[in-house]
Amino acid sequence: MRVGVLTGGGDCPGLNAVIRGIVRKGVQEYGYDFTGFKDGWRGPLEGATVRLDIPAVRGILPRGGTILGSSRTNPLKAENGIRRVKENLAKQEVDALIVIGGEDTLGVAARLNDEYGVPCVGVPKTIDNDLSGTDYTFGFDTAVGIATEAIDRLHTTAESHMRVLVVEVMGRHAGWIALHSGLAGGANVILIPEQPFDLEQVCSWVTSRFKASYAPIVVVAEGALPKDGDAVLKDGTLDSFGHVRLSGVGEWLAKEIEKRTGKEARTTVLGHVQRGGTPSAFDRWLATRFGLHAIDAVRDGDFGKMVALRGTDIVRVPIAEATARLKTVDPALYSEVSVFFG
Amino acid sequence: MRVGVLTGGGDCPGLNAVIRGIVRKGVQEYGYDFTGFKDGWRGPLEGATVRLDIPAVRGILPRGGTILGSSRTNPLKAENGIRRVKENLAKQEVDALIVIGGEDTLGVAARLNDEYGVPCVGVPKTIDNDLSGTDYTFGFDTAVGIATEAIDRLHTTAESHMRVLVVEVMGRHAGWIALHSGLAGGANVILIPEQPFDLEQVCSWVTSRFKASYAPIVVVAEGALPKDGDAVLKDGTLDSFGHVRLSGVGEWLAKEIEKRTGKEARTTVLGHVQRGGTPSAFDRWLATRFGLHAIDAVRDGDFGKMVALRGTDIVRVPIAEATARLKTVDPALYSEVSVFFG
Amino acid sequence: MRVGVLTGGGDCPGLNAVIRGIVRKGVQEYGYDFTGFKDGWRGPLEGATVRLDIPAVRGILPRGGTILGSSRTNPLKAENGIRRVKENLAKQEVDALIVIGGEDTLGVAARLNDEYGVPCVGVPKTIDNDLSGTDYTFGFDTAVGIATEAIDRLHTTAESHMRVLVVEVMGRHAGWIALHSGLAGGANVILIPEQPFDLEQVCSWVTSRFKASYAPIVVVAEGALPKDGDAVLKDGTLDSFGHVRLSGVGEWLAKEIEKRTGKEARTTVLGHVQRGGTPSAFDRWLATRFGLHAIDAVRDGDFGKMVALRGTDIVRVPIAEATARLKTVDPALYSEVSVFFG
Amino acid sequence: MRVGVLTGGGDCPGLNAVIRGIVRKGVQEYGYDFTGFKDGWRGPLEGATVRLDIPAVRGILPRGGTILGSSRTNPLKAENGIRRVKENLAKQEVDALIVIGGEDTLGVAARLNDEYGVPCVGVPKTIDNDLSGTDYTFGFDTAVGIATEAIDRLHTTAESHMRVLVVEVMGRHAGWIALHSGLAGGANVILIPEQPFDLEQVCSWVTSRFKASYAPIVVVAEGALPKDGDAVLKDGTLDSFGHVRLSGVGEWLAKEIEKRTGKEARTTVLGHVQRGGTPSAFDRWLATRFGLHAIDAVRDGDFGKMVALRGTDIVRVPIAEATARLKTVDPALYSEVSVFFG
């Protein structure tokens, strides 16, 4: 039995822990051989491989990133993509593929498995925690921890200068990082993509915080938008939204708050530090167990499934189902947390 | 409505976050008044109280310990204990009591509620994570994080000197901290109270690690015992087991490993650093939500219940049930992790 | 004897440690009374004070920011500034003033002391480490530690995606933070304000790193400028340089590198997290000793002096001298570090 | 030119940074070749070597421990030790030796250089900071940081239970770690080997802290001793002093404090975590510069010298002088810090 492994999409703390779990159990308990595919789906598409055995996974547990490399290559969009993937898997004599990735990467796995007969097992990965079917994805706890530590630090700066500090955290479509780090960091306002915000309400929270002689911290997910988003977009400051982040929602918000409340406001965009470096203990635990259970699914021939966390158990759910829709923040949960606003 | 709050047993990161959650929501949303009882059950027993209102809970979210103080006082064992507790609650005009604690502290709450008509809501607290009825207790993630960081550091020392490093972590009756931190820290042997260990097996794992040119880390829960525990106890080195830890299982194990394998071994006993200081982001999240849901249970008049984590939801379970038996490590989970031994 | 204390300029980890050192020794050993002035020079200018005694400094050692507040108010630029400051000091019966601040704040102290007879003792403060007369300023070590940790994290992201990561750190006029954190973080290029950089050289280092199959980290001080700075400024991307940082040198550099090398590049601007939060152990040590020695200078009547670090000793130097010119990075030191570039 | 490198004595964060600095500059700027000797002086004694070139030092900057291994082997005490060392150096065609170590390891280098004509350059290494001739040794800042973080955590435990917490830190002969971490951690008592302590005085500080409604933290260096040490030693509890630490000074002190003050006391022995793991930014900076300057000394043919920190400069001092006597804590400095006791 030869198993291929690939990691796709943005890097995420815990990827190496998954790979190590897969290989250690696969080799030691099942006697499998492994082929590492380089840079996500680019590997099977172009036949780019790396050696993957016990020595290759030594010492990688605490290391961020992925020893396999990653990319956003999508074989479904490449010419003859499916055919080339199948040919390369055959050439490598790979019997099954473990695919570690987020919505896009796993979406390819679901179709390859369900429509093209390539036996795939999925492992959910995203620091954004927005994959359905699993309580948490690994990487998320690390990202929340880093953001919380940053917010802890920013409180004293805000207080010393009686300024508003706006902290922009990751989360394009889901507010999980903002919600968790904002709550844990004692933020006074938390803004998430799921709930378009009312700028007047934000300013009133900011003002009430100052009235109590404290300085407010506003945590905003990069994908959060004001209720009248159109107007905002028109003034051109949001057009570079996304990766480049030259004038993201954080900067825009700080300027609006200054204008409307007369208080100084500063922005910190946490950026890539949220996704790099050593995983938290929780993420190492979760990622390792995902790896151990993914190779079990291969052994069981239980393909088309993704390993997932339910409570403290690792279960298997159909990949297609897990990637069908984003897991966003429930309004009730946002409302629960809002008791701390203002 | 006036609600009493107390924290009992060993201190635990997140206690203050629970208290803040209770008070913020209780005051802001329900208009309740609060009475803080000092030092666990000693407060209601002796009528020792502290002011508990919005200003009292400002800034306590990231702080370890408990602003209410703690103790192991048990009113069930005090003369006229129940009567004195009821008198003092009446004197303070307290209508309901939120009890934050572990097995012992909550056990008292269960009996007071069920047998003596004192309306109690429980919040589970233990860094050991050994309370039934909840997926996790707050404080556990922080403890695991600290232990993991220590193990990360010890690897390089072990490698540089080609020594065995034995790390003794907390966990008198349950191996959760050892299991999680041992896995996350890449330990080569993990020993837990639930599974009496075979010293020969331990030494063989140690030896095989050296053969692969690496130095082994052995993580041992303070309550772990060798299979032939009697023999061990006879040589007198384990008699001060527990708090004083003059010659705990870690020291004993290091000496035995040295004797049997001929390799140098050193011990580190992590001790109280595992339970103090600022809570992790996860524990702040969990503890805060426990606080919010505990005050909701009071408002609902749902007494005799403990808030608990199930997946990502906070639910309510009977306190009596949750404290009836310890939640220990399942043999199947231990076996899952053992793929990394040796 | 009554001593006034103020903290001016940007906040900086260790300010509270200085204040605690001053007050603990002043009260306990010399029996002095203290008056805290609020928000830097605004305090003496407007007569804004806060209580400053032993209880006020309890527990502040590990806390970032300043319990006295800070501002950039300059009495030399205010109408009748000097007269108002002297009147308010007289009204508060303050016999001497300890001024904790950077170049600007201390510059005022030097003139007040030397020209207007207000007895002042200075304590150097800046995370930028660019004050003459002292080996290090407190806050710098903390800032370097935070930046180094961020760089550590970014390495794995860079490697996983084979991207250039540009990290913009603080340092408007001096490259100390960039130099120390860049070296400690294993950066492949470090750019500082003291040495205008050659974009072609930067790109060649970037390219050579990729050739060795690694991904480069470029650390750039916010005040660094390319050799042909004029051209850069003309294209308009650098005009919001400084606080707002909408398109700081980091963003500009990443775009230029992408354009010239064809490699993906991303920017992280660390921003305010570098100056907030708990001070490092080194900064707590240095700041506390500065406080102890500042009150000794007051007792000795040694005014017009600033405490300073020389090796492991705390000495006194004329404030005027220490603020006369910026301490910038010596070309020889930059050259020493450049062995790691590329 | 071929240069040998060895690391001796206890491991220490920063060793790898020194090695990297030596090799990067030696190869890139001077075109030297290198031979790594394994396990300190055991390497030259037994001819045990490891490859040491640019690839070997990739990625080691942030890693604790030493890639060369370490030991306490002393060729001066081995049969024909000197002769064997010289023979093996000749066999390896090594022209000069860079010796990274503490008092013992460097002492050998001094004699080999001065008496036996082996050209040696020394690099001072000890987390204890007790080497003369240098302001600081690398590893010390990391150890102090870890100890300070532990003390920070222990404060909340002490307060919650109103207990004394005794923290035993490293420092057999010098109290530097205790002094710096105790001050930085806000300890209420600091005990160091240089100043035999009066148990009554300690208990009076402890009691006065409780009277102010706070719980005391006592930081004690492992080598600290009570004034009437003889009496103490007689009761047998101190006889395993040192490595094994079954009943070190910390345990003994906690018991004595309990007995004399009637307050509960607990001990935490930090142990090996103080010397392992990733170095602090300061230690990476210092260690790297030591490496760069050590290879410069080789190039200059300036043998018998040790690189040392003076202020912010790296200088060279005779090894023999630097190892002639221990650098201990000056009574004046201890007295300066004692303002915070009680």
mmCIF file of N, CA and C in Angstrom, chain C residues 177-238:
data_model
loop_
_atom_site.group_PDB
_atom_site.id
_atom_site.type_symbol
_atom_site.label_atom_id
_atom_site.label_comp_id
_atom_site.label_asym_id
_atom_site.label_seq_id
_atom_site.Cartn_x
_atom_site.Cartn_y
_atom_site.Cartn_z
ATOM 1 N N ILE C 177 16.106 48.568 16.364
ATOM 2 C CA ILE C 177 15.150 47.450 16.468
ATOM 3 C C ILE C 177 15.308 46.534 15.253
ATOM 4 N N ALA C 178 15.409 47.122 14.077
ATOM 5 C CA ALA C 178 15.564 46.315 12.861
ATOM 6 C C ALA C 178 16.845 45.481 12.927
ATOM 7 N N LEU C 179 17.923 46.103 13.365
ATOM 8 C CA LEU C 179 19.209 45.415 13.374
ATOM 9 C C LEU C 179 19.204 44.242 14.362
ATOM 10 N N HIS C 180 18.740 44.509 15.576
ATOM 11 C CA HIS C 180 18.761 43.457 16.603
ATOM 12 C C HIS C 180 17.750 42.357 16.296
ATOM 13 N N SER C 181 16.518 42.739 15.941
ATOM 14 C CA SER C 181 15.517 41.696 15.698
ATOM 15 C C SER C 181 15.810 40.980 14.387
ATOM 16 N N GLY C 182 16.346 41.699 13.442
ATOM 17 C CA GLY C 182 16.692 41.065 12.169
ATOM 18 C C GLY C 182 17.795 40.035 12.359
ATOM 19 N N LEU C 183 18.812 40.396 13.122
ATOM 20 C CA LEU C 183 19.884 39.431 13.393
ATOM 21 C C LEU C 183 19.336 38.251 14.205
ATOM 22 N N ALA C 184 18.601 38.568 15.286
ATOM 23 C CA ALA C 184 18.099 37.504 16.166
ATOM 24 C C ALA C 184 17.104 36.610 15.451
ATOM 25 N N GLY C 185 16.360 37.179 14.503
ATOM 26 C CA GLY C 185 15.350 36.407 13.798
ATOM 27 C C GLY C 185 15.890 35.719 12.553
ATOM 28 N N GLY C 186 17.169 35.888 12.286
ATOM 29 C CA GLY C 186 17.743 35.224 11.119
ATOM 30 C C GLY C 186 17.237 35.797 9.808
ATOM 31 N N ALA C 187 17.043 37.123 9.771
ATOM 32 C CA ALA C 187 16.593 37.759 8.528
ATOM 33 C C ALA C 187 17.692 37.686 7.482
ATOM 34 N N ASN C 188 17.288 37.756 6.214
ATOM 35 C CA ASN C 188 18.257 37.656 5.130
ATOM 36 C C ASN C 188 18.647 39.006 4.577
ATOM 37 N N VAL C 189 17.838 40.003 4.925
ATOM 38 C CA VAL C 189 18.152 41.385 4.566
ATOM 39 C C VAL C 189 17.669 42.258 5.725
ATOM 40 N N ILE C 190 18.468 43.241 6.115
ATOM 41 C CA ILE C 190 18.054 44.194 7.149
ATOM 42 C C ILE C 190 18.323 45.597 6.620
ATOM 43 N N LEU C 191 17.272 46.417 6.612
ATOM 44 C CA LEU C 191 17.408 47.770 6.068
ATOM 45 C C LEU C 191 17.114 48.799 7.152
ATOM 46 N N ILE C 192 18.025 49.758 7.312
ATOM 47 C CA ILE C 192 17.919 50.725 8.405
ATOM 48 C C ILE C 192 18.018 52.155 7.866
ATOM 49 N N PRO C 193 17.475 53.105 8.622
ATOM 50 C CA PRO C 193 17.474 54.497 8.145
ATOM 51 C C PRO C 193 18.878 55.051 7.939
ATOM 52 N N GLU C 194 19.855 54.557 8.696
ATOM 53 C CA GLU C 194 21.209 55.106 8.626
ATOM 54 C C GLU C 194 21.897 54.784 7.308
ATOM 55 N N GLN C 195 21.407 53.764 6.595
ATOM 56 C CA GLN C 195 22.085 53.298 5.393
ATOM 57 C C GLN C 195 21.082 53.189 4.246
ATOM 58 N N PRO C 196 20.914 54.263 3.461
ATOM 59 C CA PRO C 196 19.979 54.178 2.330
ATOM 60 C C PRO C 196 20.287 52.935 1.511
ATOM 61 N N PHE C 197 19.246 52.220 1.134
ATOM 62 C CA PHE C 197 19.503 50.915 0.506
ATOM 63 C C PHE C 197 19.411 50.981 -1.007
ATOM 64 N N ASP C 198 20.087 50.045 -1.612
ATOM 65 C CA ASP C 198 20.113 49.910 -3.064
ATOM 66 C C ASP C 198 19.151 48.782 -3.424
ATOM 67 N N LEU C 199 18.073 49.131 -4.098
ATOM 68 C CA LEU C 199 17.018 48.168 -4.388
ATOM 69 C C LEU C 199 17.543 46.983 -5.196
ATOM 70 N N GLU C 200 18.491 47.239 -6.067
ATOM 71 C CA GLU C 200 19.048 46.146 -6.859
ATOM 72 C C GLU C 200 19.784 45.156 -5.963
ATOM 73 N N GLN C 201 20.508 45.709 -4.979
ATOM 74 C CA GLN C 201 21.233 44.856 -4.039
ATOM 75 C C GLN C 201 20.250 44.011 -3.219
ATOM 76 N N VAL C 202 19.170 44.645 -2.763
ATOM 77 C CA VAL C 202 18.143 43.922 -1.996
ATOM 78 C C VAL C 202 17.598 42.772 -2.844
ATOM 79 N N CYS C 203 17.265 43.065 -4.084
ATOM 80 C CA CYS C 203 16.698 42.030 -4.955
ATOM 81 C C CYS C 203 17.715 40.916 -5.218
ATOM 82 N N SER C 204 18.968 41.276 -5.262
ATOM 83 C CA SER C 204 19.962 40.242 -5.521
ATOM 84 C C SER C 204 20.116 39.333 -4.290
ATOM 85 N N TRP C 205 20.021 39.911 -3.083
ATOM 86 C CA TRP C 205 20.031 39.058 -1.885
ATOM 87 C C TRP C 205 18.815 38.126 -1.875
ATOM 88 N N VAL C 206 17.663 38.701 -2.225
ATOM 89 C CA VAL C 206 16.422 37.925 -2.258
ATOM 90 C C VAL C 206 16.567 36.756 -3.231
ATOM 91 N N THR C 207 17.078 37.041 -4.394
ATOM 92 C CA THR C 207 17.204 36.014 -5.423
ATOM 93 C C THR C 207 18.184 34.922 -5.005
ATOM 94 N N SER C 208 19.280 35.331 -4.380
ATOM 95 C CA SER C 208 20.279 34.326 -4.009
ATOM 96 C C SER C 208 19.734 33.402 -2.920
ATOM 97 N N ARG C 209 18.896 33.948 -2.059
ATOM 98 C CA ARG C 209 18.269 33.109 -1.036
ATOM 99 C C ARG C 209 17.369 32.057 -1.680
ATOM 100 N N PHE C 210 16.580 32.466 -2.662
ATOM 101 C CA PHE C 210 15.717 31.509 -3.351
ATOM 102 C C PHE C 210 16.549 30.449 -4.056
ATOM 103 N N LYS C 211 17.685 30.877 -4.609
ATOM 104 C CA LYS C 211 18.540 29.908 -5.310
ATOM 105 C C LYS C 211 19.018 28.813 -4.376
ATOM 106 N N ALA C 212 19.205 29.177 -3.109
ATOM 107 C CA ALA C 212 19.619 28.174 -2.130
ATOM 108 C C ALA C 212 18.418 27.395 -1.608
ATOM 109 N N SER C 213 17.266 27.553 -2.269
ATOM 110 C CA SER C 213 16.035 26.840 -1.901
ATOM 111 C C SER C 213 15.441 27.259 -0.571
ATOM 112 N N TYR C 214 15.693 28.482 -0.185
ATOM 113 C CA TYR C 214 15.059 29.018 1.012
ATOM 114 C C TYR C 214 14.260 30.253 0.628
ATOM 115 N N ALA C 215 13.373 30.677 1.535
ATOM 116 C CA ALA C 215 12.572 31.871 1.266
ATOM 117 C C ALA C 215 13.060 32.999 2.158
ATOM 118 N N PRO C 216 13.244 34.191 1.594
ATOM 119 C CA PRO C 216 13.865 35.271 2.350
ATOM 120 C C PRO C 216 12.906 36.068 3.225
ATOM 121 N N ILE C 217 13.455 36.503 4.361
ATOM 122 C CA ILE C 217 12.786 37.456 5.237
ATOM 123 C C ILE C 217 13.559 38.770 5.135
ATOM 124 N N VAL C 218 12.844 39.845 4.832
ATOM 125 C CA VAL C 218 13.452 41.173 4.756
ATOM 126 C C VAL C 218 12.916 42.006 5.916
ATOM 127 N N VAL C 219 13.792 42.429 6.818
ATOM 128 C CA VAL C 219 13.369 43.289 7.922
ATOM 129 C C VAL C 219 13.729 44.723 7.584
ATOM 130 N N VAL C 220 12.741 45.589 7.650
ATOM 131 C CA VAL C 220 12.980 46.981 7.269
ATOM 132 C C VAL C 220 12.463 47.923 8.355
ATOM 133 N N ALA C 221 13.322 48.825 8.806
ATOM 134 C CA ALA C 221 12.893 49.842 9.769
ATOM 135 C C ALA C 221 11.945 50.805 9.070
ATOM 136 N N GLU C 222 10.943 51.302 9.798
ATOM 137 C CA GLU C 222 9.946 52.170 9.154
ATOM 138 C C GLU C 222 10.570 53.402 8.508
ATOM 139 N N GLY C 223 11.755 53.797 9.017
ATOM 140 C CA GLY C 223 12.387 55.005 8.485
ATOM 141 C C GLY C 223 13.423 54.736 7.406
ATOM 142 N N ALA C 224 13.574 53.489 6.998
ATOM 143 C CA ALA C 224 14.569 53.175 5.967
ATOM 144 C C ALA C 224 14.121 53.742 4.620
ATOM 145 N N LEU C 225 15.076 54.133 3.802
ATOM 146 C CA LEU C 225 14.762 54.735 2.509
ATOM 147 C C LEU C 225 15.713 54.217 1.436
ATOM 148 N N PRO C 226 15.195 54.062 0.242
ATOM 149 C CA PRO C 226 16.082 53.658 -0.853
ATOM 150 C C PRO C 226 17.028 54.801 -1.198
ATOM 151 N N LYS C 227 18.111 54.449 -1.856
ATOM 152 C CA LYS C 227 19.124 55.452 -2.204
ATOM 153 C C LYS C 227 18.548 56.577 -3.050
ATOM 154 N N ASP C 228 17.684 56.186 -3.994
ATOM 155 C CA ASP C 228 17.089 57.213 -4.843
ATOM 156 C C ASP C 228 15.707 57.554 -4.294
ATOM 157 N N GLY C 229 15.712 58.021 -3.050
ATOM 158 C CA GLY C 229 14.471 58.305 -2.339
ATOM 159 C C GLY C 229 13.565 59.276 -3.067
ATOM 160 N N ASP C 230 14.142 60.207 -3.788
ATOM 161 C CA ASP C 230 13.334 61.210 -4.474
ATOM 162 C C ASP C 230 12.372 60.570 -5.461
ATOM 163 N N ALA C 231 12.923 59.690 -6.260
ATOM 164 C CA ALA C 231 12.104 59.004 -7.253
ATOM 165 C C ALA C 231 10.944 58.301 -6.567
ATOM 166 N N VAL C 232 11.263 57.666 -5.472
ATOM 167 C CA VAL C 232 10.242 56.928 -4.739
ATOM 168 C C VAL C 232 9.131 57.849 -4.283
ATOM 169 N N LEU C 233 9.540 58.968 -3.694
ATOM 170 C CA LEU C 233 8.541 59.881 -3.156
ATOM 171 C C LEU C 233 7.660 60.413 -4.268
ATOM 172 N N LYS C 234 8.248 60.575 -5.443
ATOM 173 C CA LYS C 234 7.483 61.123 -6.547
ATOM 174 C C LYS C 234 6.301 60.246 -6.937
ATOM 175 N N ASP C 235 6.461 58.940 -6.823
ATOM 176 C CA ASP C 235 5.333 58.110 -7.252
ATOM 177 C C ASP C 235 4.244 58.041 -6.184
ATOM 178 N N GLY C 236 4.409 58.812 -5.161
ATOM 179 C CA GLY C 236 3.290 59.062 -4.254
ATOM 180 C C GLY C 236 3.039 57.992 -3.215
ATOM 181 N N THR C 237 3.769 56.875 -3.276
ATOM 182 C CA THR C 237 3.420 55.802 -2.350
ATOM 183 C C THR C 237 3.996 56.002 -0.959
ATOM 184 N N LEU C 238 4.921 56.912 -0.844
ATOM 185 C CA LEU C 238 5.534 57.083 0.470
ATOM 186 C C LEU C 238 5.003 58.298 1.226
#
